[in-house]
PDB file of C-alpha atoms in Angstrom:
ATOM      1  CA  MET A   3      13.922   6.616 -21.757  1.00  0.00           C
ATOM      2  CA  MET A   4      10.314   5.761 -22.543  1.00  0.00           C
ATOM      3  CA  LYS A   5       9.724   2.835 -24.850  1.00  0.00           C
ATOM      4  CA  ASN A   6       6.818   1.330 -26.767  1.00  0.00           C
ATOM      5  CA  LYS A   7       6.172  -2.338 -26.264  1.00  0.00           C
ATOM      6  CA  ILE A   8       3.735  -4.943 -27.504  1.00  0.00           C
ATOM      7  CA  ILE A   9       2.906  -7.442 -24.775  1.00  0.00           C
ATOM      8  CA  PHE A  10       0.789 -10.571 -24.701  1.00  0.00           C
ATOM      9  CA  LEU A  11      -0.711 -12.252 -21.654  1.00  0.00           C
ATOM     10  CA  SER A  12      -0.901 -16.009 -21.289  1.00  0.00           C
ATOM     11  CA  PHE A  13      -4.162 -17.619 -20.256  1.00  0.00           C
ATOM     12  CA  PHE A  14      -3.403 -17.655 -16.522  1.00  0.00           C
ATOM     13  CA  LEU A  15      -3.104 -14.423 -14.572  1.00  0.00           C
ATOM     14  CA  VAL A  16      -2.235 -13.755 -10.954  1.00  0.00           C
ATOM     15  CA  ILE A  17      -3.313 -10.583  -9.181  1.00  0.00           C
ATOM     16  CA  TRP A  18      -0.744  -9.228  -6.713  1.00  0.00           C
ATOM     17  CA  GLY A  19      -2.509  -5.944  -5.928  1.00  0.00           C
ATOM     18  CA  LYS A  20      -0.622  -4.322  -8.828  1.00  0.00           C
ATOM     19  CA  ASP A  21      -1.232  -3.562 -12.471  1.00  0.00           C
ATOM     20  CA  ILE A  22      -3.436  -5.965 -14.444  1.00  0.00           C
ATOM     21  CA  ILE A  23      -2.366  -6.840 -17.984  1.00  0.00           C
ATOM     22  CA  PRO A  24      -4.850  -7.033 -20.892  1.00  0.00           C
ATOM     23  CA  ILE A  25      -5.710 -10.443 -22.327  1.00  0.00           C
ATOM     24  CA  GLU A  26      -5.007  -9.397 -25.911  1.00  0.00           C
ATOM     25  CA  GLU A  27      -2.129  -7.740 -27.745  1.00  0.00           C
ATOM     26  CA  VAL A  28      -2.124  -4.080 -26.785  1.00  0.00           C
ATOM     27  CA  GLN A  29       0.340  -1.263 -27.329  1.00  0.00           C
ATOM     28  CA  GLN A  30       1.973  -0.349 -24.027  1.00  0.00           C
ATOM     29  CA  VAL A  31       3.285   3.122 -23.208  1.00  0.00           C
ATOM     30  CA  GLN A  32       5.503   4.203 -20.352  1.00  0.00           C
ATOM     31  CA  LEU A  33       4.824   7.609 -18.822  1.00  0.00           C
ATOM     32  CA  GLU A  34       7.171   9.359 -16.451  1.00  0.00           C
ATOM     33  CA  ILE A  35       4.953  10.984 -13.832  1.00  0.00           C
ATOM     34  CA  SER A  36       6.490  12.795 -10.864  1.00  0.00           C
ATOM     35  CA  GLY A  37       9.756  10.987 -11.532  1.00  0.00           C
ATOM     36  CA  LYS A  38       8.147   7.513 -11.547  1.00  0.00           C
ATOM     37  CA  ILE A  39       7.503   5.309 -14.558  1.00  0.00           C
ATOM     38  CA  ARG A  40       3.869   4.217 -15.025  1.00  0.00           C
ATOM     39  CA  GLU A  41       2.707   1.602 -17.515  1.00  0.00           C
ATOM     40  CA  TYR A  42      -0.383   2.499 -19.573  1.00  0.00           C
ATOM     41  CA  PHE A  43      -2.134   0.840 -22.517  1.00  0.00           C
ATOM     42  CA  LEU A  44      -3.184   2.815 -25.560  1.00  0.00           C
ATOM     43  CA  VAL A  45      -6.742   2.476 -26.887  1.00  0.00           C
ATOM     44  CA  ASN A  46      -7.675   4.226 -30.125  1.00  0.00           C
ATOM     45  CA  PRO A  47     -11.198   5.444 -30.994  1.00  0.00           C
ATOM     46  CA  GLY A  48     -13.364   2.470 -31.938  1.00  0.00           C
ATOM     47  CA  ASP A  49     -11.025  -0.065 -30.277  1.00  0.00           C
ATOM     48  CA  THR A  50     -11.569  -2.181 -27.164  1.00  0.00           C
ATOM     49  CA  ILE A  51      -9.341  -3.468 -24.361  1.00  0.00           C
ATOM     50  CA  SER A  52     -10.255  -6.250 -21.914  1.00  0.00           C
ATOM     51  CA  PHE A  53      -8.898  -7.560 -18.625  1.00  0.00           C
ATOM     52  CA  PHE A  54      -9.550 -10.847 -16.817  1.00  0.00           C
ATOM     53  CA  LEU A  55     -10.121 -10.745 -13.045  1.00  0.00           C
ATOM     54  CA  PRO A  56      -9.854 -14.332 -11.730  1.00  0.00           C
ATOM     55  CA  GLU A  57     -10.469 -13.534  -8.051  1.00  0.00           C
ATOM     56  CA  GLN A  58     -12.700 -11.340  -5.951  1.00  0.00           C
ATOM     57  CA  CYS A  59     -11.101  -7.913  -5.822  1.00  0.00           C
ATOM     58  CA  ILE A  60     -11.625  -4.177  -5.889  1.00  0.00           C
ATOM     59  CA  TRP A  61     -10.283  -2.753  -9.125  1.00  0.00           C
ATOM     60  CA  LYS A  62      -9.601   0.775 -10.244  1.00  0.00           C
ATOM     61  CA  LEU A  63      -9.265   2.116 -13.777  1.00  0.00           C
ATOM     62  CA  SER A  64      -7.072   5.161 -14.372  1.00  0.00           C
ATOM     63  CA  SER A  65      -7.312   6.881 -17.737  1.00  0.00           C
ATOM     64  CA  ARG A  66      -5.631   9.812 -19.512  1.00  0.00           C
ATOM     65  CA  VAL A  67      -6.590  11.245 -22.877  1.00  0.00           C
ATOM     66  CA  VAL A  68      -3.892  11.999 -25.461  1.00  0.00           C
ATOM     67  CA  LEU A  69      -4.294  15.612 -26.598  1.00  0.00           C
ATOM     68  CA  SER A  70      -3.253  16.939 -29.991  1.00  0.00           C
ATOM     69  CA  PRO A  71      -0.723  19.762 -30.391  1.00  0.00           C
ATOM     70  CA  GLY A  72      -2.415  23.092 -29.930  1.00  0.00           C
ATOM     71  CA  ALA A  73      -5.472  21.522 -28.299  1.00  0.00           C
ATOM     72  CA  SER A  74      -7.307  23.582 -25.730  1.00  0.00           C
ATOM     73  CA  GLY A  75      -6.289  23.268 -22.113  1.00  0.00           C
ATOM     74  CA  LYS A  76      -9.534  21.473 -21.261  1.00  0.00           C
ATOM     75  CA  GLN A  77     -11.209  18.668 -23.171  1.00  0.00           C
ATOM     76  CA  ASN A  78     -13.840  15.967 -22.780  1.00  0.00           C
ATOM     77  CA  TYR A  79     -13.398  12.284 -23.557  1.00  0.00           C
ATOM     78  CA  ALA A  80     -15.440   9.116 -23.044  1.00  0.00           C
ATOM     79  CA  ILE A  81     -14.820   5.492 -22.049  1.00  0.00           C
ATOM     80  CA  GLY A  82     -17.290   2.615 -22.331  1.00  0.00           C
ATOM     81  CA  LEU A  83     -17.363  -0.109 -19.674  1.00  0.00           C
ATOM     82  CA  SER A  84     -18.926  -3.554 -19.759  1.00  0.00           C
ATOM     83  CA  THR A  85     -18.916  -6.271 -17.069  1.00  0.00           C
ATOM     84  CA  LEU A  86     -21.178  -9.170 -16.161  1.00  0.00           C
ATOM     85  CA  ASP A  87     -23.517  -6.781 -14.357  1.00  0.00           C
ATOM     86  CA  THR A  88     -23.393  -3.466 -16.138  1.00  0.00           C
ATOM     87  CA  THR A  89     -22.646  -1.571 -19.349  1.00  0.00           C
ATOM     88  CA  PHE A  90     -22.309   2.200 -19.612  1.00  0.00           C
ATOM     89  CA  THR A  91     -20.336   5.031 -21.171  1.00  0.00           C
ATOM     90  CA  ALA A  92     -18.803   7.672 -18.902  1.00  0.00           C
ATOM     91  CA  ASN A  93     -17.711  11.151 -19.975  1.00  0.00           C
ATOM     92  CA  TYR A  94     -14.748  12.912 -18.362  1.00  0.00           C
ATOM     93  CA  TYR A  95     -13.560  16.497 -18.318  1.00  0.00           C
ATOM     94  CA  VAL A  96      -9.831  17.041 -17.753  1.00  0.00           C
ATOM     95  CA  LYS A  97      -6.983  19.515 -18.050  1.00  0.00           C
ATOM     96  CA  LYS A  98      -3.857  18.804 -20.062  1.00  0.00           C
ATOM     97  CA  SER A  99      -0.417  18.332 -18.566  1.00  0.00           C
ATOM     98  CA  LEU A 100       2.595  20.361 -19.597  1.00  0.00           C
ATOM     99  CA  GLN A 101       5.044  17.924 -18.009  1.00  0.00           C
ATOM    100  CA  THR A 102       4.029  14.436 -19.219  1.00  0.00           C
ATOM    101  CA  ASN A 103       4.854  13.292 -22.766  1.00  0.00           C
ATOM    102  CA  VAL A 104       3.814  10.259 -24.776  1.00  0.00           C
ATOM    103  CA  VAL A 105       6.715   8.981 -26.880  1.00  0.00           C
ATOM    104  CA  ASN A 106       4.342   7.555 -29.550  1.00  0.00           C
ATOM    105  CA  TYR A 107       3.051  10.999 -30.371  1.00  0.00           C
ATOM    106  CA  PRO A 108       5.831  13.609 -30.551  1.00  0.00           C
ATOM    107  CA  HIS A 109       4.758  17.016 -29.333  1.00  0.00           C
ATOM    108  CA  HIS A 110       1.491  15.596 -27.935  1.00  0.00           C
ATOM    109  CA  ARG A 111       0.457  15.926 -24.308  1.00  0.00           C
ATOM    110  CA  VAL A 112      -1.721  13.861 -21.976  1.00  0.00           C
ATOM    111  CA  SER A 113      -4.294  14.964 -19.453  1.00  0.00           C
ATOM    112  CA  VAL A 114      -2.960  15.910 -16.044  1.00  0.00           C
ATOM    113  CA  ALA A 115      -5.977  14.769 -14.019  1.00  0.00           C
ATOM    114  CA  LYS A 116      -6.499  11.038 -14.182  1.00  0.00           C
ATOM    115  CA  THR A 117     -10.066   9.786 -13.942  1.00  0.00           C
ATOM    116  CA  THR A 118     -10.778   6.678 -11.909  1.00  0.00           C
ATOM    117  CA  ILE A 119     -13.556   4.119 -11.585  1.00  0.00           C
ATOM    118  CA  ASP A 120     -13.731   1.962  -8.460  1.00  0.00           C
ATOM    119  CA  TYR A 121     -15.507  -1.349  -8.948  1.00  0.00           C
ATOM    120  CA  LEU A 122     -16.009  -4.666  -7.140  1.00  0.00           C
ATOM    121  CA  SER A 123     -15.487  -7.951  -8.976  1.00  0.00           C
ATOM    122  CA  ASN A 124     -16.588 -11.347  -7.662  1.00  0.00           C
ATOM    123  CA  GLY A 125     -13.964 -13.087  -9.771  1.00  0.00           C
ATOM    124  CA  ASN A 126     -13.907 -15.010 -13.068  1.00  0.00           C
ATOM    125  CA  GLU A 127     -14.979 -11.859 -14.835  1.00  0.00           C
ATOM    126  CA  ILE A 128     -13.968 -10.113 -18.054  1.00  0.00           C
ATOM    127  CA  VAL A 129     -13.912  -6.321 -17.831  1.00  0.00           C
ATOM    128  CA  LEU A 130     -14.198  -4.696 -21.261  1.00  0.00           C
ATOM    129  CA  PHE A 131     -13.446  -1.057 -22.061  1.00  0.00           C
ATOM    130  CA  TRP A 132     -13.858   0.763 -25.363  1.00  0.00           C
ATOM    131  CA  ILE A 133     -13.384   4.214 -26.812  1.00  0.00           C
ATOM    132  CA  PRO A 134     -16.426   5.448 -28.809  1.00  0.00           C
ATOM    133  CA  GLN A 135     -15.948   5.466 -32.595  1.00  0.00           C
ATOM    134  CA  ASN A 136     -16.654   9.187 -32.809  1.00  0.00           C
ATOM    135  CA  ALA A 137     -13.966  10.086 -30.265  1.00  0.00           C
ATOM    136  CA  LYS A 138     -11.202  12.401 -31.475  1.00  0.00           C
ATOM    137  CA  ASN A 139      -8.259  11.228 -29.383  1.00  0.00           C
ATOM    138  CA  PRO A 140      -6.664   8.000 -28.155  1.00  0.00           C
ATOM    139  CA  VAL A 141      -6.930   7.202 -24.438  1.00  0.00           C
ATOM    140  CA  LEU A 142      -4.346   5.640 -22.136  1.00  0.00           C
ATOM    141  CA  VAL A 143      -5.761   3.238 -19.530  1.00  0.00           C
ATOM    142  CA  ARG A 144      -4.258   1.496 -16.505  1.00  0.00           C
ATOM    143  CA  LEU A 145      -6.087  -1.103 -14.386  1.00  0.00           C
ATOM    144  CA  ARG A 146      -5.042  -1.969 -10.854  1.00  0.00           C
ATOM    145  CA  ALA A 147      -6.675  -4.483  -8.528  1.00  0.00           C
ATOM    146  CA  GLN A 148      -6.536  -5.071  -4.812  1.00  0.00           C
ATOM    147  CA  LEU A 149      -7.463  -8.522  -3.535  1.00  0.00           C
ATOM    148  CA  MET A 150     -10.273  -8.681  -1.013  1.00  0.00           C
ATOM    149  CA  LYS A 151      -9.065  -9.773   2.384  1.00  0.00           C
ATOM    150  CA  LYS A 152     -10.617 -13.079   3.268  1.00  0.00           C
ATOM    151  CA  GLU A 153     -12.022 -13.139   6.753  1.00  0.00           C
ATOM    152  CA  LYS A 154     -10.664 -15.945   8.870  1.00  0.00           C
ATOM    153  CA  PRO A 155     -13.425 -18.242  10.162  1.00  0.00           C
ATOM    154  CA  LYS A 156     -14.138 -17.831  13.861  1.00  0.00           C
ATOM    155  CA  TYR A 157     -14.084 -21.280  15.424  1.00  0.00           C
ATOM    156  CA  HIS A 158     -16.029 -22.037  18.580  1.00  0.00           C
ATOM    157  CA  PHE A 159     -15.580 -24.988  20.922  1.00  0.00           C
ATOM    158  CA  VAL A 160     -18.252 -27.676  20.499  1.00  0.00           C
ATOM    159  CA  LYS A 161     -19.238 -30.302  23.076  1.00  0.00           C
ATOM    160  CA  PRO A 162     -20.076 -33.783  21.773  1.00  0.00           C
ATOM    161  CA  ALA A 163     -23.706 -34.912  21.773  1.00  0.00           C
ATOM    162  CA  THR A 164     -22.765 -38.211  23.468  1.00  0.00           C
ATOM    163  CA  ASP A 165     -21.337 -38.806  26.922  1.00  0.00           C
ATOM    164  CA  SER A 166     -17.544 -38.677  27.140  1.00  0.00           C
ATOM    165  CA  ASP A 167     -14.760 -38.383  29.692  1.00  0.00           C
ATOM    166  CA  ASN A 168     -13.473 -34.843  29.310  1.00  0.00           C
ATOM    167  CA  ILE A 169      -9.974 -33.899  30.411  1.00  0.00           C
ATOM    168  CA  ARG A 170      -8.106 -30.610  30.712  1.00  0.00           C
ATOM    169  CA  ILE A 171      -4.814 -30.427  28.823  1.00  0.00           C
ATOM    170  CA  LEU A 172      -2.389 -27.586  29.394  1.00  0.00           C
ATOM    171  CA  VAL A 173      -1.156 -26.413  25.976  1.00  0.00           C
ATOM    172  CA  ASN A 174       1.615 -23.855  26.437  1.00  0.00           C
ATOM    173  CA  GLU A 175       0.209 -23.239  29.936  1.00  0.00           C
ATOM    174  CA  LYS A 176      -3.292 -22.579  28.528  1.00  0.00           C
ATOM    175  CA  LYS A 177      -6.016 -24.949  29.662  1.00  0.00           C
ATOM    176  CA  ARG A 178      -7.998 -26.657  26.875  1.00  0.00           C
ATOM    177  CA  ARG A 179     -10.889 -29.105  27.178  1.00  0.00           C
ATOM    178  CA  TYR A 180     -10.486 -32.364  25.272  1.00  0.00           C
ATOM    179  CA  GLU A 181     -12.723 -35.420  25.052  1.00  0.00           C
ATOM    180  CA  LYS A 182     -11.065 -38.745  25.883  1.00  0.00           C
ATOM    181  CA  ILE A 183     -11.876 -41.617  23.511  1.00  0.00           C
ATOM    182  CA  PHE A 184     -10.813 -45.134  24.447  1.00  0.00           C
ATOM    183  CA  PRO A 185      -9.880 -47.742  21.793  1.00  0.00           C
ATOM    184  CA  GLU A 186     -12.783 -48.672  19.488  1.00  0.00           C
ATOM    185  CA  GLN A 187     -14.966 -46.097  21.244  1.00  0.00           C
ATOM    186  CA  ASN A 188     -16.673 -43.226  19.385  1.00  0.00           C
ATOM    187  CA  ILE A 189     -18.304 -39.921  20.139  1.00  0.00           C
ATOM    188  CA  VAL A 190     -20.836 -37.955  18.113  1.00  0.00           C
ATOM    189  CA  TYR A 191     -21.121 -34.239  17.310  1.00  0.00           C
ATOM    190  CA  ASN A 192     -24.400 -32.764  16.082  1.00  0.00           C
ATOM    191  CA  LEU A 193     -23.742 -29.749  13.857  1.00  0.00           C
ATOM    192  CA  VAL A 194     -25.866 -27.358  11.811  1.00  0.00           C
ATOM    193  CA  GLY A 195     -24.198 -26.201   8.580  1.00  0.00           C
ATOM    194  CA  PRO A 196     -23.014 -24.726   6.435  1.00  0.00           C
ATOM    195  CA  GLY A 197     -19.645 -24.374   8.122  1.00  0.00           C
ATOM    196  CA  TYR A 198     -16.315 -26.005   8.938  1.00  0.00           C
ATOM    197  CA  PHE A 199     -15.685 -28.480  11.741  1.00  0.00           C
ATOM    198  CA  ARG A 200     -12.063 -28.557  12.885  1.00  0.00           C
ATOM    199  CA  LEU A 201     -10.980 -31.597  14.869  1.00  0.00           C
ATOM    200  CA  HIS A 202      -7.770 -31.562  16.928  1.00  0.00           C
ATOM    201  CA  SER A 203      -6.524 -34.947  18.143  1.00  0.00           C
ATOM    202  CA  ARG A 204      -3.702 -36.072  20.456  1.00  0.00           C
ATOM    203  CA  MET A 205      -2.506 -39.506  21.492  1.00  0.00           C
ATOM    204  CA  LEU A 206      -2.161 -40.278  25.219  1.00  0.00           C
ATOM    205  CA  PHE A 207       0.647 -42.504  26.571  1.00  0.00           C
ATOM    206  CA  GLU A 208       1.381 -43.727  30.072  1.00  0.00           C
ATOM    207  CA  GLU A 209       5.081 -44.270  29.307  1.00  0.00           C
ATOM    208  CA  GLU A 210       7.377 -42.943  26.604  1.00  0.00           C
ATOM    209  CA  LYS A 211       8.231 -46.479  25.471  1.00  0.00           C
ATOM    210  CA  ASP A 212       4.561 -46.889  24.469  1.00  0.00           C
ATOM    211  CA  ALA A 213       4.821 -44.067  21.943  1.00  0.00           C
ATOM    212  CA  ILE A 214       4.308 -45.185  18.353  1.00  0.00           C
ATOM    213  CA  SER A 215       5.392 -43.543  15.118  1.00  0.00           C
ATOM    214  CA  ASP A 216       1.916 -42.321  14.256  1.00  0.00           C
ATOM    215  CA  PHE A 217      -1.737 -42.687  15.202  1.00  0.00           C
ATOM    216  CA  LYS A 218      -5.067 -42.787  13.397  1.00  0.00           C
ATOM    217  CA  ILE A 219      -8.428 -41.153  13.862  1.00  0.00           C
ATOM    218  CA  ALA A 220     -11.583 -42.050  11.940  1.00  0.00           C
ATOM    219  CA  PHE A 221     -14.403 -39.641  11.168  1.00  0.00           C
ATOM    220  CA  GLN A 222     -17.705 -40.043   9.351  1.00  0.00           C
ATOM    221  CA  VAL A 223     -20.318 -37.460   8.342  1.00  0.00           C
ATOM    222  CA  ASP A 224     -23.860 -38.874   8.396  1.00  0.00           C
ATOM    223  CA  GLU A 225     -23.972 -42.059   6.318  1.00  0.00           C
ATOM    224  CA  ASN A 226     -21.040 -41.084   4.123  1.00  0.00           C
ATOM    225  CA  GLU A 227     -17.909 -43.188   3.787  1.00  0.00           C
ATOM    226  CA  CYS A 228     -15.674 -43.246   6.860  1.00  0.00           C
ATOM    227  CA  LYS A 229     -12.296 -41.529   6.416  1.00  0.00           C
ATOM    228  CA  ILE A 230      -9.010 -42.084   8.234  1.00  0.00           C
ATOM    229  CA  GLN A 231      -6.496 -39.385   9.145  1.00  0.00           C
ATOM    230  CA  ILE A 232      -2.932 -40.302  10.175  1.00  0.00           C
ATOM    231  CA  SER A 233      -0.885 -37.987  12.396  1.00  0.00           C
ATOM    232  CA  SER A 234       2.499 -38.104  14.069  1.00  0.00           C
ATOM    233  CA  ALA A 235       2.617 -39.444  17.625  1.00  0.00           C
ATOM    234  CA  GLU A 236       5.728 -37.468  18.511  1.00  0.00           C
ATOM    235  CA  ILE A 237       5.634 -36.372  22.163  1.00  0.00           C
ATOM    236  CA  ASP A 238       4.794 -32.694  22.688  1.00  0.00           C
ATOM    237  CA  PRO A 239       6.894 -31.316  25.588  1.00  0.00           C
ATOM    238  CA  GLU A 240       4.645 -28.224  25.784  1.00  0.00           C
ATOM    239  CA  CYS A 241       1.542 -30.253  26.712  1.00  0.00           C
ATOM    240  CA  LYS A 242       0.646 -31.954  29.961  1.00  0.00           C
ATOM    241  CA  ILE A 243      -2.232 -32.973  32.175  1.00  0.00           C
ATOM    242  CA  LYS A 244      -1.823 -31.434  35.592  1.00  0.00           C
ATOM    243  CA  ASN A 245      -0.751 -33.784  38.413  1.00  0.00           C
ATOM    244  CA  THR A 246      -0.350 -36.776  36.073  1.00  0.00           C
ATOM    245  CA  ALA A 247       2.537 -38.451  34.296  1.00  0.00           C
ATOM    246  CA  ILE A 248       0.592 -38.939  31.079  1.00  0.00           C
ATOM    247  CA  LEU A 249       2.542 -38.108  27.926  1.00  0.00           C
ATOM    248  CA  ILE A 250       0.738 -36.288  25.107  1.00  0.00           C
ATOM    249  CA  SER A 251       1.507 -36.293  21.398  1.00  0.00           C
ATOM    250  CA  LYS A 252       1.589 -33.279  19.159  1.00  0.00           C
ATOM    251  CA  SER A 253      -1.767 -32.289  17.686  1.00  0.00           C
ATOM    252  CA  GLY A 254      -3.180 -33.677  14.495  1.00  0.00           C
ATOM    253  CA  CYS A 255      -5.738 -31.463  12.787  1.00  0.00           C
ATOM    254  CA  GLU A 256      -8.489 -32.227  10.278  1.00  0.00           C
ATOM    255  CA  THR A 257     -11.019 -29.735   8.871  1.00  0.00           C
ATOM    256  CA  ILE A 258     -14.341 -31.180   7.726  1.00  0.00           C
ATOM    257  CA  LYS A 259     -16.679 -29.208   5.479  1.00  0.00           C
ATOM    258  CA  ILE A 260     -20.233 -29.354   6.827  1.00  0.00           C
ATOM    259  CA  PRO A 261     -23.011 -28.849   4.228  1.00  0.00           C
ATOM    260  CA  ASP A 262     -26.185 -26.882   4.824  1.00  0.00           C
ATOM    261  CA  GLY A 263     -28.624 -28.369   7.348  1.00  0.00           C
ATOM    262  CA  LYS A 264     -28.294 -30.710  10.335  1.00  0.00           C
ATOM    263  CA  HIS A 265     -25.507 -33.297  10.291  1.00  0.00           C
ATOM    264  CA  ARG A 266     -23.994 -35.970  12.505  1.00  0.00           C
ATOM    265  CA  VAL A 267     -20.207 -36.335  12.751  1.00  0.00           C
ATOM    266  CA  ILE A 268     -18.957 -39.598  14.273  1.00  0.00           C
ATOM    267  CA  ILE A 269     -15.390 -39.739  15.617  1.00  0.00           C
ATOM    268  CA  THR A 270     -13.818 -43.169  16.268  1.00  0.00           C
ATOM    269  CA  ASN A 271     -10.534 -44.235  17.887  1.00  0.00           C
ATOM    270  CA  PRO A 272      -9.035 -47.194  15.936  1.00  0.00           C
ATOM    271  CA  ASN A 273      -5.804 -47.247  17.997  1.00  0.00           C
ATOM    272  CA  GLN A 274      -4.757 -49.388  20.977  1.00  0.00           C
ATOM    273  CA  LYS A 275      -4.215 -46.310  23.162  1.00  0.00           C
ATOM    274  CA  PRO A 276      -6.706 -43.615  24.172  1.00  0.00           C
ATOM    275  CA  LEU A 277      -7.122 -40.429  22.153  1.00  0.00           C
ATOM    276  CA  ALA A 278      -7.941 -36.881  23.207  1.00  0.00           C
ATOM    277  CA  VAL A 279     -10.014 -34.879  20.721  1.00  0.00           C
ATOM    278  CA  ARG A 280     -11.223 -31.300  20.664  1.00  0.00           C
ATOM    279  CA  GLY A 281     -13.954 -30.159  18.254  1.00  0.00           C
ATOM    280  CA  ARG A 282     -14.409 -26.597  17.036  1.00  0.00           C
ATOM    281  CA  PHE A 283     -16.974 -25.269  14.553  1.00  0.00           C
ATOM    282  CA  ALA A 284     -17.058 -22.124  12.379  1.00  0.00           C
ATOM    283  CA  PRO A 285     -20.359 -21.199  10.678  1.00  0.00           C
ATOM    284  CA  ARG A 286     -20.023 -20.128   7.064  1.00  0.00           C
TER     285      ARG A 286
END
């Protein structure tokens, strides 16, 4: 059975690729369409309805006009739209449905052909709709949003700008180049931002008894304050250096945001054992 409901949205809203709820009190109507229940919001002539889109998304408005008993099979209606970038009023021409009822208006019908507007939002945006004052009929609206897929940054291996002893570590049988840093030694990477610099680090041990509970790595961008990252020194059985008995810890990972322009990233080993580091950069 279809029901009328008054709903209110709290300040925070999460988009799950489904219906978006208005930010004010609005009368909600359930329509049974092709055996499925659809939630719509009723907007009377002269009234407005607004939605908040907190994230970048593609949104789509579906609308259906409520037709009076005995109304002609075809009828025009209008919806106004206002966003940060645009304001306009669109007119639609639709046919009425003989199979969909609105419980609020006994013996009334709604349009069979829904009209849609596809739009791109960059987030933190209020989308406002209104029905012109001179309109004759209420309109049911439904807003759905689909989150934009965020592209994963493509990281590329980066060689340090200073001399270093590079080693090849087999990680799950795949060979990876790492730079070996001895205690109190440092290496420098020259990077051009904006982008993200991802640093992978592993501790190297000659014997298992030398393994410690954790290890440190220090990094500094330009003249900024030096930061310390602490990672577990647990032995990684999937890693090895070919033809050696060196034991290798699991990888610690730190992502450093690189601002626009040229920058200098200094990596230092503050431990008593050598470190292996691998730098990768993704332009933004």
